C-alpha cells in the first residue's frame, strides 16, 4: 500500500512507522489516522513482524491533532463521524507497540504516544496537553491516560495550564520508560523492539494483554487473570524450549516467533 503521510518499513522482525508531515510538525489529520492504523494492523497480521515502533522526526513526534482540519468542524459533524474515535483501533493491536518520541509530543501527539505500550524518549522530547489554549480539552485519552501515568496533580496541572514536560520530568513521573540521547533514539528503539521480537510471540502477546488488563480490573481480578494466563503458558512449546534451554545452559530457540 502506498502511504502519503507516513513511511513504513521493516527492520529485521520490527515494523517501523514514521510519521512524515514535516511541514506541519506531523500534525495528526484524518489521513494520518487512516494510514497509521492501517500500517499497524498490517504489521499485526504479518507473521514476519514481532514488534512495532512508531516514531516522528527529531523536531516533532507529533504537534497534536491538525488544528487547521479541526477548526471549521461543527458539533454535528464531529459527533456523527465520531471524530478521531478510530485511533482506539491502535490500542487493539496485539503485538507490542513502542513510541520513540523526539521533540514535540503535544495534544494528540502525546495521546498517540500514550496509546503505545511504552514510550522511549529522546533527551529533547517535550510532552504536553495544550488543548486548553485552543479553547478545548484532550480528546484522544489525555485526561484519562496521562492521569494514570503521572497522577492527578501533574495531569491536572498540565491539562489546565498547557505546560510542557521535558524528557527528564517525563521519566521521573513515569510517563516514559527511558531517556536516550536524541541521535540514538531510533537505533535504541529498534534494538529494544528487536529484542522483544526474538522472544516467543504468544508469550509476548500474553504479557502485553495481561499488563494492559491492570488498567481495567481490580487487583484481585487482575491477579487471577495473570495466574490463569500463566497456567495456559504450559501449553506452549516455547515454554518447554525456554525452560529446557535454561537447564541445558544454552540459548533458547523459540519456534513461535
Ligand atoms: N495542527 C496543524 N498545524 C500545525 C500544528 C497542529 N497541531 N502544529 C504545528 N503546525 C504547523 C504550523 O501551523 C506551521 O505551519 P505553517 O508553516 O504553514 O505556518 C508548522 O507546523 C510549523 O509550526 P510552527 O511555525 O508553529 O513551529 P514552531 O517551532 O514555532 O512551534 C510548536 C512549534 C510549539 C509545536 C507550535 O507549532 C504549536 O504550538 N503547535 C500547536 C500545538 C497544539 O496546540 N497542539 C494541540 C492540538 S489540539 C489536539 O491535539 C486535540 C487532540 C484531540 C482530538 C480528539 C478528537 C476526538
GROMACS .gro file of C-alpha atoms and ligand atoms in nm:
model
  314
    1UNK     CA    1   0.000   0.000   0.000
    2UNK     CA    2   0.128   0.348  -0.088
    3UNK     CA    3   0.111   0.593   0.201
    4UNK     CA    4   0.106   0.975   0.182
    5UNK     CA    5   0.171   1.081   0.539
    6UNK     CA    6   0.386   0.805   0.687
    7UNK     CA    7   0.690   0.597   0.594
    8UNK     CA    8   0.665   0.225   0.656
    9UNK     CA    9   0.946  -0.027   0.657
   10UNK     CA   10   1.059  -0.344   0.831
   11UNK     CA   11   1.397  -0.376   1.001
   12UNK     CA   12   1.452  -0.741   1.074
   13UNK     CA   13   1.144  -0.850   1.268
   14UNK     CA   14   1.048  -0.492   1.363
   15UNK     CA   15   0.784  -0.290   1.181
   16UNK     CA   16   0.874   0.081   1.175
   17UNK     CA   17   0.613   0.351   1.116
   18UNK     CA   18   0.749   0.707   1.078
   19UNK     CA   19   0.507   1.000   1.079
   20UNK     CA   20   0.604   1.211   0.781
   21UNK     CA   21   0.433   1.551   0.759
   22UNK     CA   22   0.742   1.761   0.836
   23UNK     CA   23   0.588   2.092   0.726
   24UNK     CA   24   0.305   2.050   0.979
   25UNK     CA   25   0.525   1.904   1.255
   26UNK     CA   26   0.348   1.570   1.197
   27UNK     CA   27   0.009   1.710   1.297
   28UNK     CA   28  -0.242   1.426   1.302
   29UNK     CA   29  -0.513   1.465   1.038
   30UNK     CA   30  -0.765   1.208   0.917
   31UNK     CA   31  -0.521   1.072   0.658
   32UNK     CA   32  -0.252   1.014   0.921
   33UNK     CA   33  -0.506   0.834   1.137
   34UNK     CA   34  -0.619   0.611   0.849
   35UNK     CA   35  -0.261   0.532   0.746
   36UNK     CA   36  -0.107   0.472   1.090
   37UNK     CA   37  -0.390   0.240   1.187
   38UNK     CA   38  -0.375   0.054   0.853
   39UNK     CA   39   0.003   0.012   0.874
   40UNK     CA   40  -0.010  -0.105   1.237
   41UNK     CA   41  -0.290  -0.352   1.161
   42UNK     CA   42  -0.093  -0.486   0.861
   43UNK     CA   43   0.213  -0.540   1.083
   44UNK     CA   44  -0.008  -0.707   1.344
   45UNK     CA   45  -0.116  -0.960   1.080
   46UNK     CA   46   0.232  -1.004   0.933
   47UNK     CA   47   0.394  -1.320   1.074
   48UNK     CA   48   0.741  -1.181   0.999
   49UNK     CA   49   0.690  -0.890   1.241
   50UNK     CA   50   0.718  -0.935   1.618
   51UNK     CA   51   0.707  -0.574   1.741
   52UNK     CA   52   0.622  -0.229   1.608
   53UNK     CA   53   0.787   0.112   1.657
   54UNK     CA   54   0.606   0.440   1.590
   55UNK     CA   55   0.822   0.750   1.561
   56UNK     CA   56   0.829   1.101   1.414
   57UNK     CA   57   1.111   1.343   1.333
   58UNK     CA   58   1.382   1.484   1.554
   59UNK     CA   59   1.180   1.808   1.590
   60UNK     CA   60   0.836   1.658   1.643
   61UNK     CA   61   0.687   1.322   1.722
   62UNK     CA   62   0.354   1.498   1.653
   63UNK     CA   63   0.247   1.853   1.747
   64UNK     CA   64  -0.110   1.745   1.804
   65UNK     CA   65  -0.425   1.687   1.607
   66UNK     CA   66  -0.434   1.901   1.293
   67UNK     CA   67  -0.582   2.229   1.416
   68UNK     CA   68  -0.644   2.351   1.060
   69UNK     CA   69  -0.851   2.041   0.984
   70UNK     CA   70  -1.046   2.068   1.310
   71UNK     CA   71  -1.108   2.444   1.309
   72UNK     CA   72  -1.417   2.452   1.079
   73UNK     CA   73  -1.582   2.140   1.225
   74UNK     CA   74  -1.931   2.164   1.366
   75UNK     CA   75  -2.059   1.968   1.663
   76UNK     CA   76  -2.290   1.758   1.447
   77UNK     CA   77  -2.003   1.663   1.212
   78UNK     CA   78  -1.772   1.569   1.499
   79UNK     CA   79  -2.043   1.368   1.669
   80UNK     CA   80  -2.181   1.188   1.363
   81UNK     CA   81  -1.841   1.081   1.230
   82UNK     CA   82  -1.727   1.003   1.588
   83UNK     CA   83  -1.426   1.220   1.512
   84UNK     CA   84  -1.092   1.050   1.579
   85UNK     CA   85  -1.251   0.750   1.754
   86UNK     CA   86  -1.065   0.522   1.513
   87UNK     CA   87  -0.738   0.594   1.697
   88UNK     CA   88  -0.870   0.344   1.951
   89UNK     CA   89  -0.802   0.073   1.691
   90UNK     CA   90  -0.434   0.126   1.763
   91UNK     CA   91  -0.491   0.012   2.119
   92UNK     CA   92  -0.630  -0.317   1.988
   93UNK     CA   93  -0.301  -0.411   1.815
   94UNK     CA   94  -0.191  -0.733   1.987
   95UNK     CA   95   0.183  -0.713   1.925
   96UNK     CA   96   0.392  -0.467   2.131
   97UNK     CA   97   0.394  -0.110   2.001
   98UNK     CA   98   0.673   0.123   2.117
   99UNK     CA   99   0.659   0.501   2.077
  100UNK     CA  100   1.001   0.653   2.005
  101UNK     CA  101   0.948   1.021   2.085
  102UNK     CA  102   1.181   1.308   1.995
  103UNK     CA  103   1.080   1.674   2.002
  104UNK     CA  104   0.720   1.781   2.050
  105UNK     CA  105   0.457   1.528   2.157
  106UNK     CA  106   0.167   1.764   2.217
  107UNK     CA  107  -0.207   1.717   2.243
  108UNK     CA  108  -0.299   1.424   2.017
  109UNK     CA  109   0.075   1.358   1.975
  110UNK     CA  110   0.117   1.296   2.348
  111UNK     CA  111  -0.203   1.093   2.343
  112UNK     CA  112  -0.082   0.882   2.049
  113UNK     CA  113   0.242   0.809   2.236
  114UNK     CA  114   0.042   0.707   2.544
  115UNK     CA  115  -0.167   0.463   2.336
  116UNK     CA  116   0.154   0.271   2.270
  117UNK     CA  117   0.278   0.008   2.515
  118UNK     CA  118   0.570   0.216   2.632
  119UNK     CA  119   0.747   0.536   2.540
  120UNK     CA  120   1.119   0.576   2.480
  121UNK     CA  121   1.208   0.944   2.482
  122UNK     CA  122   1.492   1.140   2.327
  123UNK     CA  123   1.652   1.394   2.559
  124UNK     CA  124   1.488   1.676   2.357
  125UNK     CA  125   1.135   1.536   2.394
  126UNK     CA  126   0.859   1.764   2.521
  127UNK     CA  127   0.521   1.635   2.628
  128UNK     CA  128   0.209   1.843   2.681
  129UNK     CA  129  -0.168   1.873   2.655
  130UNK     CA  130  -0.208   2.232   2.533
  131UNK     CA  131  -0.569   2.196   2.414
  132UNK     CA  132  -0.687   2.439   2.682
  133UNK     CA  133  -0.501   2.716   2.496
  134UNK     CA  134  -0.725   2.642   2.194
  135UNK     CA  135  -1.045   2.656   2.398
  136UNK     CA  136  -1.088   2.279   2.410
  137UNK     CA  137  -0.960   1.980   2.607
  138UNK     CA  138  -0.781   1.649   2.538
  139UNK     CA  139  -0.998   1.415   2.329
  140UNK     CA  140  -0.782   1.112   2.247
  141UNK     CA  141  -0.725   0.991   2.602
  142UNK     CA  142  -0.512   1.267   2.757
  143UNK     CA  143  -0.736   1.333   3.054
  144UNK     CA  144  -0.753   0.960   3.133
  145UNK     CA  145  -0.421   0.804   3.030
  146UNK     CA  146  -0.199   1.094   3.142
  147UNK     CA  147  -0.365   1.084   3.483
  148UNK     CA  148  -0.292   0.711   3.513
  149UNK     CA  149   0.070   0.764   3.404
  150UNK     CA  150   0.170   1.067   3.613
  151UNK     CA  151  -0.103   1.101   3.877
  152UNK     CA  152  -0.381   1.352   3.923
  153UNK     CA  153  -0.184   1.654   4.036
  154UNK     CA  154   0.060   1.667   3.744
  155UNK     CA  155  -0.204   1.564   3.487
  156UNK     CA  156  -0.443   1.826   3.615
  157UNK     CA  157  -0.175   2.095   3.604
  158UNK     CA  158  -0.069   2.000   3.251
  159UNK     CA  159  -0.426   1.985   3.115
  160UNK     CA  160  -0.531   2.306   3.290
  161UNK     CA  161  -0.227   2.516   3.200
  162UNK     CA  162  -0.089   2.356   2.883
  163UNK     CA  163   0.257   2.344   3.043
  164UNK     CA  164   0.505   2.115   2.869
  165UNK     CA  165   0.705   1.849   3.049
  166UNK     CA  166   1.063   1.784   2.937
  167UNK     CA  167   1.211   1.437   2.895
  168UNK     CA  168   1.369   1.417   3.239
  169UNK     CA  169   1.049   1.520   3.415
  170UNK     CA  170   0.860   1.270   3.199
  171UNK     CA  171   1.098   0.993   3.306
  172UNK     CA  172   1.081   1.096   3.671
  173UNK     CA  173   0.700   1.096   3.653
  174UNK     CA  174   0.668   0.754   3.491
  175UNK     CA  175   0.540   0.878   3.156
  176UNK     CA  176   0.838   0.736   2.966
  177UNK     CA  177   1.036   0.423   3.033
  178UNK     CA  178   1.377   0.571   2.949
  179UNK     CA  179   1.551   0.878   2.806
  180UNK     CA  180   1.827   0.838   2.547
  181UNK     CA  181   2.037   1.091   2.352
  182UNK     CA  182   1.832   1.222   2.055
  183UNK     CA  183   2.082   1.089   1.799
  184UNK     CA  184   2.046   0.735   1.935
  185UNK     CA  185   1.668   0.722   1.971
  186UNK     CA  186   1.573   0.522   1.662
  187UNK     CA  187   1.858   0.272   1.693
  188UNK     CA  188   1.774   0.219   2.061
  189UNK     CA  189   1.402   0.177   1.988
  190UNK     CA  190   1.479  -0.073   1.709
  191UNK     CA  191   1.717  -0.257   1.940
  192UNK     CA  192   1.457  -0.289   2.217
  193UNK     CA  193   1.182  -0.385   1.972
  194UNK     CA  194   1.419  -0.632   1.802
  195UNK     CA  195   1.493  -0.795   2.135
  196UNK     CA  196   1.121  -0.834   2.211
  197UNK     CA  197   1.064  -0.976   1.862
  198UNK     CA  198   1.313  -1.257   1.930
  199UNK     CA  199   1.108  -1.394   2.220
  200UNK     CA  200   0.815  -1.634   2.192
  201UNK     CA  201   0.543  -1.428   2.020
  202UNK     CA  202   0.247  -1.584   2.205
  203UNK     CA  203   0.427  -1.523   2.536
  204UNK     CA  204   0.497  -1.162   2.438
  205UNK     CA  205   0.135  -1.107   2.336
  206UNK     CA  206   0.012  -1.259   2.662
  207UNK     CA  207   0.240  -1.026   2.861
  208UNK     CA  208   0.101  -0.725   2.676
  209UNK     CA  209  -0.258  -0.835   2.724
  210UNK     CA  210  -0.206  -0.906   3.092
  211UNK     CA  211  -0.022  -0.584   3.179
  212UNK     CA  212  -0.291  -0.386   2.996
  213UNK     CA  213  -0.559  -0.564   3.198
  214UNK     CA  214  -0.419  -0.397   3.510
  215UNK     CA  215  -0.575  -0.072   3.386
  216UNK     CA  216  -0.919  -0.224   3.359
  217UNK     CA  217  -0.957  -0.462   3.655
  218UNK     CA  218  -0.944  -0.471   4.029
  219UNK     CA  219  -0.619  -0.607   4.175
  220UNK     CA  220  -0.785  -0.936   4.277
  221UNK     CA  221  -0.933  -0.992   3.931
  222UNK     CA  222  -0.609  -0.890   3.764
  223UNK     CA  223  -0.404  -1.132   3.975
  224UNK     CA  224  -0.642  -1.416   3.895
  225UNK     CA  225  -0.630  -1.328   3.524
  226UNK     CA  226  -0.248  -1.323   3.538
  227UNK     CA  227  -0.234  -1.663   3.708
  228UNK     CA  228  -0.473  -1.820   3.456
  229UNK     CA  229  -0.273  -1.684   3.162
  230UNK     CA  230   0.045  -1.806   3.329
  231UNK     CA  231  -0.106  -2.156   3.367
  232UNK     CA  232  -0.202  -2.157   2.999
  233UNK     CA  233   0.161  -2.099   2.901
  234UNK     CA  234   0.245  -2.458   2.996
  235UNK     CA  235   0.065  -2.550   2.673
  236UNK     CA  236   0.327  -2.362   2.470
  237UNK     CA  237   0.612  -2.547   2.301
  238UNK     CA  238   0.815  -2.233   2.371
  239UNK     CA  239   0.773  -2.284   2.748
  240UNK     CA  240   0.923  -2.631   2.711
  241UNK     CA  241   1.205  -2.492   2.497
  242UNK     CA  242   1.274  -2.189   2.718
  243UNK     CA  243   1.300  -2.389   3.037
  244UNK     CA  244   1.492  -2.677   2.874
  245UNK     CA  245   1.742  -2.428   2.732
  246UNK     CA  246   1.798  -2.283   3.079
  247UNK     CA  247   1.866  -2.621   3.238
  248UNK     CA  248   2.087  -2.728   2.945
  249UNK     CA  249   2.282  -2.398   2.967
  250UNK     CA  250   2.218  -2.298   2.605
  251UNK     CA  251   2.021  -2.017   2.442
  252UNK     CA  252   1.654  -2.081   2.369
  253UNK     CA  253   1.539  -2.132   2.012
  254UNK     CA  254   1.177  -2.019   2.024
  255UNK     CA  255   0.964  -2.167   1.748
  256UNK     CA  256   0.661  -1.943   1.775
  257UNK     CA  257   0.806  -1.616   1.655
  258LIG     N1  258  -0.201   2.143   1.362
  258LIG     C1  259  -0.181   2.198   1.240
  258LIG     N2  260  -0.064   2.255   1.205
  258LIG     C2  261   0.033   2.260   1.297
  258LIG     C3  262   0.017   2.206   1.426
  258LIG     C4  263  -0.107   2.145   1.458
  258LIG     N3  264  -0.131   2.086   1.576
  258LIG     N4  265   0.131   2.227   1.496
  258LIG     C5  266   0.215   2.292   1.413
  258LIG     N5  267   0.157   2.311   1.293
  258LIG     C6  268   0.213   2.377   1.175
  258LIG     C7  269   0.218   2.528   1.193
  258LIG     O1  270   0.093   2.586   1.162
  258LIG     C8  271   0.327   2.565   1.094
  258LIG     O2  272   0.272   2.565   0.964
  258LIG     P1  273   0.294   2.692   0.864
  258LIG     O3  274   0.441   2.690   0.838
  258LIG     O4  275   0.211   2.658   0.746
  258LIG     O5  276   0.251   2.813   0.940
  258LIG     C9  277   0.424   2.449   1.102
  258LIG     O6  278   0.350   2.340   1.159
  258LIG    C10  279   0.542   2.476   1.191
  258LIG     O7  280   0.494   2.518   1.317
  258LIG     P2  281   0.547   2.649   1.393
  258LIG     O8  282   0.590   2.752   1.294
  258LIG     O9  283   0.442   2.688   1.493
  258LIG    O10  284   0.676   2.588   1.465
  258LIG     P3  285   0.744   2.640   1.599
  258LIG    O11  286   0.873   2.565   1.610
  258LIG    O12  287   0.748   2.789   1.603
  258LIG    O13  288   0.645   2.594   1.720
  258LIG    C11  289   0.502   2.437   1.835
  258LIG    C12  290   0.628   2.457   1.746
  258LIG    C13  291   0.527   2.496   1.973
  258LIG    C14  292   0.480   2.287   1.847
  258LIG    C15  293   0.380   2.506   1.770
  258LIG    O14  294   0.371   2.464   1.633
  258LIG    C16  295   0.248   2.474   1.835
  258LIG    O15  296   0.216   2.528   1.939
  258LIG     N6  297   0.167   2.386   1.771
  258LIG    C17  298   0.034   2.353   1.818
  258LIG    C18  299   0.040   2.261   1.938
  258LIG    C19  300  -0.101   2.230   1.988
  258LIG    O16  301  -0.175   2.315   2.029
  258LIG     N7  302  -0.136   2.100   1.981
  258LIG    C20  303  -0.265   2.053   2.026
  258LIG    C21  304  -0.359   2.046   1.912
  258LIG     S1  305  -0.525   2.006   1.962
  258LIG    C22  306  -0.523   1.838   1.983
  258LIG    O17  307  -0.423   1.774   1.964
  258LIG    C23  308  -0.652   1.774   2.023
  258LIG    C24  309  -0.640   1.624   2.021
  258LIG    C25  310  -0.770   1.558   2.050
  258LIG    C26  311  -0.854   1.535   1.929
  258LIG    C27  312  -0.955   1.430   1.961
  258LIG    C28  313  -1.083   1.444   1.887
  258LIG    C29  314  -1.190   1.347   1.938
   0.00000   0.00000   0.00000
